[in-house]
Tab-separated table of C-alpha atoms and ligand atoms in Angstrom:
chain	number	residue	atom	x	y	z
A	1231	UNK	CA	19.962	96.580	169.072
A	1232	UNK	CA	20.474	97.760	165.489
A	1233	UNK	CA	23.533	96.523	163.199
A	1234	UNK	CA	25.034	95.437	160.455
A	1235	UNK	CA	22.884	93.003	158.985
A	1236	UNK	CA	24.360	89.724	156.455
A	1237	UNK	CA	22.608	87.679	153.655
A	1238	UNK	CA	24.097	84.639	155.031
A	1239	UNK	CA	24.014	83.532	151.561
A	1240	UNK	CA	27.392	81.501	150.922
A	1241	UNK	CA	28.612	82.019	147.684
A	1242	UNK	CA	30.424	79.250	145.370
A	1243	UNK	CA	33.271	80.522	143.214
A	1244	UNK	CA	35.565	78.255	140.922
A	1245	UNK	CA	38.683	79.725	139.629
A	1246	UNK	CA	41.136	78.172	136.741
A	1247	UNK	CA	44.939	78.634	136.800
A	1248	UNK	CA	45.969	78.448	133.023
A	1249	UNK	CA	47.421	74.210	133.244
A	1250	UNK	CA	43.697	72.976	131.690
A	1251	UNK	CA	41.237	75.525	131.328
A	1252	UNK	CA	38.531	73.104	129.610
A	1253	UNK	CA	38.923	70.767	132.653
A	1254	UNK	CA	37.889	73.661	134.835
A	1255	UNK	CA	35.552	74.906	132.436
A	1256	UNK	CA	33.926	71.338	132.312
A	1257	UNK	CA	33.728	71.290	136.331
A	1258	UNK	CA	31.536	74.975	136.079
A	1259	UNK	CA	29.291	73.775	133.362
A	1260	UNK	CA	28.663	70.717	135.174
A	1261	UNK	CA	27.725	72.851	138.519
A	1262	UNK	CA	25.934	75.533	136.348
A	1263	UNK	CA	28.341	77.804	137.467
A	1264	UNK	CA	30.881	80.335	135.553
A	1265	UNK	CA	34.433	80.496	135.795
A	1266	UNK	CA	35.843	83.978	137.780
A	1267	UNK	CA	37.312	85.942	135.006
A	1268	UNK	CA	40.760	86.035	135.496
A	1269	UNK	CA	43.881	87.894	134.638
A	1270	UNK	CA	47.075	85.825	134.958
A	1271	UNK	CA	50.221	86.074	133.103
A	1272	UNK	CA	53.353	85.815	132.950
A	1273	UNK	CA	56.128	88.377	133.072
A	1274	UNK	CA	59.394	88.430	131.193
A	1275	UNK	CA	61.427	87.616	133.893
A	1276	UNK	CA	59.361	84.550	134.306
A	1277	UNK	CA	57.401	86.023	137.695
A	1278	UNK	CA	53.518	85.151	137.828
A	1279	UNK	CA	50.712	87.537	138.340
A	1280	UNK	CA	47.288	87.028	139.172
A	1281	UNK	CA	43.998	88.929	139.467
A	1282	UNK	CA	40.181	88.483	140.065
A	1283	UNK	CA	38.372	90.569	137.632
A	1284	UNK	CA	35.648	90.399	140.151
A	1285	UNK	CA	34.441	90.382	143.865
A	1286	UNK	CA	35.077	87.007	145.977
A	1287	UNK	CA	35.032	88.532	149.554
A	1288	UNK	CA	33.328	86.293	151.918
A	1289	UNK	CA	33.388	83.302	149.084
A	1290	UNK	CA	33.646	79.699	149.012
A	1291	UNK	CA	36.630	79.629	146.802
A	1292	UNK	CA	37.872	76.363	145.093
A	1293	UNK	CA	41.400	76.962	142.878
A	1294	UNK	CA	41.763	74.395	139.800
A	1295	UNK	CA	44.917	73.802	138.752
A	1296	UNK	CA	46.069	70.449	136.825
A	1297	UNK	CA	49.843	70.006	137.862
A	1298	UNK	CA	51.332	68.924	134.174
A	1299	UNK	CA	54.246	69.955	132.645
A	1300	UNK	CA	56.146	72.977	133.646
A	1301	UNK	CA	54.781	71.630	137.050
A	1302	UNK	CA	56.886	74.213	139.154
A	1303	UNK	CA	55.403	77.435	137.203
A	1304	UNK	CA	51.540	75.622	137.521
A	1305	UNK	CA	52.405	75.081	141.115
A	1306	UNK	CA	53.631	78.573	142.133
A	1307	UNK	CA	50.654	80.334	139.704
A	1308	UNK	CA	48.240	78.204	142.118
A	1309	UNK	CA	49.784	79.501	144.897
A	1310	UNK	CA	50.022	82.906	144.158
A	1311	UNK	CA	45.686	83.026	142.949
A	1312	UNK	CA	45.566	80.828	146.552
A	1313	UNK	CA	47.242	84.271	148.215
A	1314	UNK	CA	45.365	86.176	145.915
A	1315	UNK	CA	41.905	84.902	147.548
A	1316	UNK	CA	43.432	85.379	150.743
A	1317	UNK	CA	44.350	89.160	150.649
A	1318	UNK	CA	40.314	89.572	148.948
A	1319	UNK	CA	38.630	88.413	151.999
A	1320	UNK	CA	37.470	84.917	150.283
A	1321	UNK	CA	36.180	82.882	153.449
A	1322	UNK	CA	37.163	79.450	152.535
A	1323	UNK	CA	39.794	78.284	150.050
A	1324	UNK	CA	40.170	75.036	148.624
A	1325	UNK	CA	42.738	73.874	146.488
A	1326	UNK	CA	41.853	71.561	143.628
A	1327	UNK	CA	44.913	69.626	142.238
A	1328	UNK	CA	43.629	66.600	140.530
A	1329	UNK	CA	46.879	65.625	140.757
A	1330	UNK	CA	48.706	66.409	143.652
A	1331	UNK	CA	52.413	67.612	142.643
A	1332	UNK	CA	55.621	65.610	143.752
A	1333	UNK	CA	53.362	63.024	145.452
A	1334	UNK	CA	56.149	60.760	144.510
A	1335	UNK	CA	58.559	62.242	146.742
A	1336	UNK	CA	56.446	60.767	150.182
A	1337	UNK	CA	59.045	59.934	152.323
A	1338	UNK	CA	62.923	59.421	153.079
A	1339	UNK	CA	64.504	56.490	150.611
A	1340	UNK	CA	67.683	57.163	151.168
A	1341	UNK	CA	69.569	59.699	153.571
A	1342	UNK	CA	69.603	63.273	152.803
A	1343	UNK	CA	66.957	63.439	150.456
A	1344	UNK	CA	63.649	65.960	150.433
A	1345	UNK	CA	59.980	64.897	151.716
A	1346	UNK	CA	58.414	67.603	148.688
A	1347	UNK	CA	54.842	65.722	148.786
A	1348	UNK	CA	55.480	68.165	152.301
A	1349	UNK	CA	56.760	70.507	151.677
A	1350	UNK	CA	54.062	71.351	148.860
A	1351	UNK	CA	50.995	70.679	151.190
A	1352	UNK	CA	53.116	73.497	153.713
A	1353	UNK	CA	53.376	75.748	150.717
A	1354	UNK	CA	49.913	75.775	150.051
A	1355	UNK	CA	48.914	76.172	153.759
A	1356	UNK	CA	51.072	79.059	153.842
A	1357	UNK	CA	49.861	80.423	150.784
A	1358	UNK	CA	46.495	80.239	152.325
A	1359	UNK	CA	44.453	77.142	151.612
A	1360	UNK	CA	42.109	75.759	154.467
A	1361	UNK	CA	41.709	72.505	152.269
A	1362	UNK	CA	42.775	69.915	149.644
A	1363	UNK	CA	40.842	68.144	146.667
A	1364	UNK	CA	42.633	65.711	145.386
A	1365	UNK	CA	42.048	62.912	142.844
A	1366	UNK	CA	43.874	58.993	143.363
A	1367	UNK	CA	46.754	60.459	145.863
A	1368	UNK	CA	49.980	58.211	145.089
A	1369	UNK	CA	49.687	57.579	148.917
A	1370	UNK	CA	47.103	57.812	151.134
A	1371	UNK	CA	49.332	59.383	153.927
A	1372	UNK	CA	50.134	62.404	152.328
A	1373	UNK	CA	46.863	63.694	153.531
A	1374	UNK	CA	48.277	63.353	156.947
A	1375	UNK	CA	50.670	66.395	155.437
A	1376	UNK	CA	48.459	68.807	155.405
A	1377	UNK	CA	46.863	70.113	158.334
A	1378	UNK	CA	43.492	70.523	157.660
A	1379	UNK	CA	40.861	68.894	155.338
A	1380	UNK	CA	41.816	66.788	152.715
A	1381	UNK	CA	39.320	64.912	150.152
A	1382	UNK	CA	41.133	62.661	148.706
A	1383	UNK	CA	38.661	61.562	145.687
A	1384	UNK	CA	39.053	57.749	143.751
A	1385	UNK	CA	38.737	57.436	139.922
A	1386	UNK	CA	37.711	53.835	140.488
A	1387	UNK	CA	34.191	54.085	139.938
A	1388	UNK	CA	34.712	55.730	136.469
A	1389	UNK	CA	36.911	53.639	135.577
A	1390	UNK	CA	35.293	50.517	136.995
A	1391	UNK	CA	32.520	51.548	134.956
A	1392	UNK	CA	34.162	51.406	131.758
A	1393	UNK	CA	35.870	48.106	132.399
A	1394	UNK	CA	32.997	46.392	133.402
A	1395	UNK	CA	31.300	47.281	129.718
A	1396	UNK	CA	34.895	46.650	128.141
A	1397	UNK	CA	35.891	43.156	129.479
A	1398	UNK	CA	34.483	39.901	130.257
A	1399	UNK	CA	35.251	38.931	133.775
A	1400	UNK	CA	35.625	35.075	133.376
A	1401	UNK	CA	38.989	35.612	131.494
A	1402	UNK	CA	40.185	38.782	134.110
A	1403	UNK	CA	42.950	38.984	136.274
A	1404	UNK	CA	43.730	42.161	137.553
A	1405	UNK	CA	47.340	43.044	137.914
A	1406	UNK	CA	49.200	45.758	140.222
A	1407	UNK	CA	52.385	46.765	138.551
A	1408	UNK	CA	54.462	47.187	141.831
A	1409	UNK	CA	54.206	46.519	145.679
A	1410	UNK	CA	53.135	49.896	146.051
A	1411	UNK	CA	49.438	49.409	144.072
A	1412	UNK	CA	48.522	46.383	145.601
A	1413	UNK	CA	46.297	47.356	148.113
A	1414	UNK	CA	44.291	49.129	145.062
A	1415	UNK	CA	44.401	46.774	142.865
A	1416	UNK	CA	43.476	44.671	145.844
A	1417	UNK	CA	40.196	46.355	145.678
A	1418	UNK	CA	39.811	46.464	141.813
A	1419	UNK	CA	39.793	42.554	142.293
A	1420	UNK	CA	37.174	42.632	144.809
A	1421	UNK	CA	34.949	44.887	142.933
A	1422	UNK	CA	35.479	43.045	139.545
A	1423	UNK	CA	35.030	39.894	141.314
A	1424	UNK	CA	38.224	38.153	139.752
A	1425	UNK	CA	42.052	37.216	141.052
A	1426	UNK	CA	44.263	39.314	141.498
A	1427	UNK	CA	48.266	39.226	140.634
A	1428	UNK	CA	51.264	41.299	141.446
A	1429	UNK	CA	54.446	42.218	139.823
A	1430	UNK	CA	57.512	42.565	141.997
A	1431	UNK	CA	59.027	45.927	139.927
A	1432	UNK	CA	62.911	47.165	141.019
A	1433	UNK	CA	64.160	50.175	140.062
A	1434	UNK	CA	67.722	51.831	140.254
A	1435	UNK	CA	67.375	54.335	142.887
A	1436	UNK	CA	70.499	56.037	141.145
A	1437	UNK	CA	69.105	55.834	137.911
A	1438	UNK	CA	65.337	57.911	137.149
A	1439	UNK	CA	62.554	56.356	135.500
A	1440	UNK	CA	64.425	52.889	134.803
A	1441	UNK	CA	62.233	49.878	135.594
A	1442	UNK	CA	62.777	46.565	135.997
A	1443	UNK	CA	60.151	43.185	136.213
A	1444	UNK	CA	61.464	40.793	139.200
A	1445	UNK	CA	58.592	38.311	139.460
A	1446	UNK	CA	55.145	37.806	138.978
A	1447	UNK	CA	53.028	36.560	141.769
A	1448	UNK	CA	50.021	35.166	140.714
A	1449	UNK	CA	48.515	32.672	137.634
A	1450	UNK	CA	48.836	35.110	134.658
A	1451	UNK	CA	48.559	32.403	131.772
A	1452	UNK	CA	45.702	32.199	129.503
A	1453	UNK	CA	44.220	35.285	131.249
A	1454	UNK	CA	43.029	38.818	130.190
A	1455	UNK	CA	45.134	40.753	132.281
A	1456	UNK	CA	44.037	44.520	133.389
A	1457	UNK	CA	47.188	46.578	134.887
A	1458	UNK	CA	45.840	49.431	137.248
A	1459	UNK	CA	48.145	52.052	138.222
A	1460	UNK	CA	47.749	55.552	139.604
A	1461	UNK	CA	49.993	57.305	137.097
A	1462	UNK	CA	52.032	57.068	133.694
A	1463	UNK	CA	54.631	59.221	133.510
A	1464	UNK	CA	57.278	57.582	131.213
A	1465	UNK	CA	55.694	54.297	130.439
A	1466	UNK	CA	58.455	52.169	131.872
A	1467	UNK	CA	56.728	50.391	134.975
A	1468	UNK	CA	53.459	49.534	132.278
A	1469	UNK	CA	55.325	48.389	129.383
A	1470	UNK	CA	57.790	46.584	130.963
A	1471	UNK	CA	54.632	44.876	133.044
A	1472	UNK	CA	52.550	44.139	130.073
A	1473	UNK	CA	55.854	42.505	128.452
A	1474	UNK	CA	56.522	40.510	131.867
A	1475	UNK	CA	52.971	39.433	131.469
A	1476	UNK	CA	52.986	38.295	127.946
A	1477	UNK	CA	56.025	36.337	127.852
A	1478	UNK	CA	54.803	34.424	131.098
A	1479	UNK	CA	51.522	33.737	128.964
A	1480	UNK	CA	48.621	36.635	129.191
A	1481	UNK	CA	46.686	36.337	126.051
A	1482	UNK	CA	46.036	40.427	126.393
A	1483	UNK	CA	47.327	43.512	128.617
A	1484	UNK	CA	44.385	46.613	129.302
A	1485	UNK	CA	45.840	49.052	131.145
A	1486	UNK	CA	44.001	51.805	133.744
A	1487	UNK	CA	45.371	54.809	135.124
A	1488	UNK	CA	44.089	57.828	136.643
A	1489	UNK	CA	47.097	60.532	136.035
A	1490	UNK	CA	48.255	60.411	132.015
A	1491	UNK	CA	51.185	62.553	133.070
A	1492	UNK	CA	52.746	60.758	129.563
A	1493	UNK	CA	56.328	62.153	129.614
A	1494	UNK	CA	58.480	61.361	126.672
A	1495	UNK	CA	59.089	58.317	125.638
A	1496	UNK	CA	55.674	57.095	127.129
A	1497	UNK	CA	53.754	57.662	123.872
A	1498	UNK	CA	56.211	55.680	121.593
A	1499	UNK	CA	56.289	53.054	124.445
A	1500	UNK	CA	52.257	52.236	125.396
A	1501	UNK	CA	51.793	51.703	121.295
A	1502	UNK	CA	54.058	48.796	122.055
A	1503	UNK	CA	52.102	45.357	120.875
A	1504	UNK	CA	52.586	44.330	124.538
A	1505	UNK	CA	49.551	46.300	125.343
A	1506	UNK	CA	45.828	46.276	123.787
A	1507	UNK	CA	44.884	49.428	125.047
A	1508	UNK	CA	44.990	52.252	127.270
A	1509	UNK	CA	42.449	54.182	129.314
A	1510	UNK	CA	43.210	57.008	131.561
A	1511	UNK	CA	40.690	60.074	132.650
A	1512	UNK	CA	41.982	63.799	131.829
A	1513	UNK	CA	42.971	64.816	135.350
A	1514	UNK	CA	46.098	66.058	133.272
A	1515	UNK	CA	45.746	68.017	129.810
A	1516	UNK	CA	46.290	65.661	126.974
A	1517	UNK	CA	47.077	67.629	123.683
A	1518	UNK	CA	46.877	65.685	119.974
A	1519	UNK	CA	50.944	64.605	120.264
A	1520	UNK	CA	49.610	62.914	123.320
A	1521	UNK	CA	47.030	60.933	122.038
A	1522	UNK	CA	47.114	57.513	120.276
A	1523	UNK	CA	44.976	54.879	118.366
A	1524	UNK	CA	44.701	52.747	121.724
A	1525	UNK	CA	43.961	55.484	124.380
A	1526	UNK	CA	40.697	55.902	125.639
A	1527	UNK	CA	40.377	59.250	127.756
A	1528	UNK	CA	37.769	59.215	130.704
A	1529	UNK	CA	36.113	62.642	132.013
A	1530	UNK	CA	37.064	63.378	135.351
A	1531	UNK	CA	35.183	66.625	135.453
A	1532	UNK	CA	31.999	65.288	136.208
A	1533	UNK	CA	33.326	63.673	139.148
A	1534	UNK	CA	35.428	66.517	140.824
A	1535	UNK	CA	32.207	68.647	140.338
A	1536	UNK	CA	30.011	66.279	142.521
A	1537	UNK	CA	32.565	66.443	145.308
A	1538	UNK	CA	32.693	70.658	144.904
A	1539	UNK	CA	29.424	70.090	145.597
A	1540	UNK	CA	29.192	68.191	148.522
A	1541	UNK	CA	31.595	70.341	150.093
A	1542	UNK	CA	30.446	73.432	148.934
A	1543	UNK	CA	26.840	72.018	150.273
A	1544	UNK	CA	28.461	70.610	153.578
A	1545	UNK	CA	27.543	67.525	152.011
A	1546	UNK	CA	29.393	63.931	152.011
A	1547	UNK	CA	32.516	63.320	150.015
A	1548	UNK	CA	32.585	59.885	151.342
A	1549	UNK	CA	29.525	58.664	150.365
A	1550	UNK	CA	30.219	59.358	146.394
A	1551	UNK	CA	32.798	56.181	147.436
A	1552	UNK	CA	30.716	53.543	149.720
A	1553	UNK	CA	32.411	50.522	149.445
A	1554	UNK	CA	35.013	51.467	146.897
A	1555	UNK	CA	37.959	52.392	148.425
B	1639	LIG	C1	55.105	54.063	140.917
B	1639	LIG	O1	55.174	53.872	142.110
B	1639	LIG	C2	53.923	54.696	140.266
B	1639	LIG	O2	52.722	54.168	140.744
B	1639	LIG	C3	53.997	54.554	138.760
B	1639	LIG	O3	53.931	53.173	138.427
B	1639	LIG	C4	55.266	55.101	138.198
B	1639	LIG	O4	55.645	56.268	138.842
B	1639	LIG	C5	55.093	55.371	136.729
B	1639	LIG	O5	56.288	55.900	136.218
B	1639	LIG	P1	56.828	55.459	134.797
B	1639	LIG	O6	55.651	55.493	133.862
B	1639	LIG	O7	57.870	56.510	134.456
B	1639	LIG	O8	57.419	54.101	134.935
């Protein structure tokens, strides 16, 4: 019988929403691959429009977008180039958001407020996505809120990497900042081979981004102490933990975190001479204002490529992670 014959060939194509174009531009040099040229802009009225300046029926699609500050127009921008691919035929479509938007908001604290780690994962099913890529989720579960695949990708080993050039074990404690980290920090300890303490943090759930240090659990004195964290965002939690620390007796505070979301006052706060230094990885843009003598900014592209890869290839996400997480 004659027909319509296909190549069969699948074809990989990366796409940038405007958040961090050298992140996404690091991710295609490091797969060989080029960028889609693009046209997205922004009206006067504040409405987002995207384009494809070429082809991407029957593609492999994968959307970058780094959710930084304005995180509602970066969210909607990825959603509209996710409906974009869906209306030109692309075959698969996977978002990549680094940093997953309002993963904070996870569940129910207190009566009558939003689950929007949800609602986002519905909005980008809606919008079209058939899967996630995501980098050091706040919590695991939200993967459970989407309803398809979701590769939920660790910065430990690049970080882990670093440390373990940076600091000598024999004088380490690593520290989780709040209840909510210890299970990761958990693993840092068991990687780095040393104790492990925790901070009991409180905040005012009627007051945003005000932090304060209940306890520490765990011997803290004399000790190198190495805060991990998923995210900075105003500072709070990892100054007021590297104080805490200090007073009860740490002869130095390192701090790693994946996400350098670094809202104000954060700068002004991590040059505080509670803390030796900083090291995050650019999952989030980090202009000059952002930057300071003690920050040390890890690549993340090279890591986000090799699982683009492995999907794209049908290949193993886990495996980039044996044993880490
Ligand atoms: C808390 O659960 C998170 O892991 C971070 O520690 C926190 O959200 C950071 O916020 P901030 O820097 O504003 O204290």
């Amino acid at each position: 019988m004659s027909g319509i014959t296909a190549t069969g060939q699948k074809r990989l194509v990366l796409i940038s929403g405007r958040a961090h174009p050298a992140l996404a531009q690091q991710i295609a040099d490091e797969l060989g691959s080029d960028l889609v040229p693009t046209d997205a802009r922004t009206f006067a009225n504040g409405e987002i429009y995207a384009r494809f300046d070429e082809s991407v029926r029957g593609s492999d699609a994968f959307v970058i977008q780094s959710h930084t500050s304005p995180i509602n127009e970066w969210l909607m921008e990825q959603l509209i180039m996710v409906d974009a691919l869906k209306r030109a035929s692309a075959k698969r479509i996977t978002v990549v958001a680094p940093f997953y938007p309002y993963a904070r908001q996870d569940k129910k604290g207190r009566g009558r407020e939003p689950i929007s780690a949800r609602l986002v994962a519905d909005l980008f099913k809606v919008a079209g996505a058939d899967r996630i890529m995501s980098v050091d989720l706040h919590a695991a579960q939200i993967q459970g809120f989407f309803d398809g695949p979701v590769d939920h990708l660790f910065a430990m080993p690049v970080l882990l990497e670093h440390m373990r050039n940076e600091l000598d074990p024999t004088t380490l404690t690593v520290v989780s900042p709040d209840m909510g980290r210890v299970r990761v920090a958990d693993v840092w300890s068991d990687r780095l081979g040393v104790p492990l303490a925790i901070i009991h943090k409180r905040r005012d759930p009627l007051v945003p981004n005000q932090v304060s240090v209940h306890e520490i659990v765990g011997e803290v004195s004399g000790r190198v102490c190495l805060l991990v964290d998923d995210l900075i965002d105003t500072g709070r939690t990892i100054v007021k933990a590297a104080e805490a620390l200090k007073a009860a007796g740490a002869i130095g505070v390192v701090v790693a975190a994946t996400h350098a979301v670094f809202s104000d006052p954060a700068v002004e706060l991590l040059q505080s001479d509670a803390i030796d230094s900083v090291v995050v990885t650019d999952t989030l843009p980090l202009p000059e204002h952002k930057r300071f003598e003690k920050l040390t900014i890890l690549p993340i592209a090279p890591l986000l490529a090799r699982a683009i890869h492995q999907v794209f290839t049908e290949g193993s996400v886990t495996s980039m992670f044996d044993g880490a997480a």
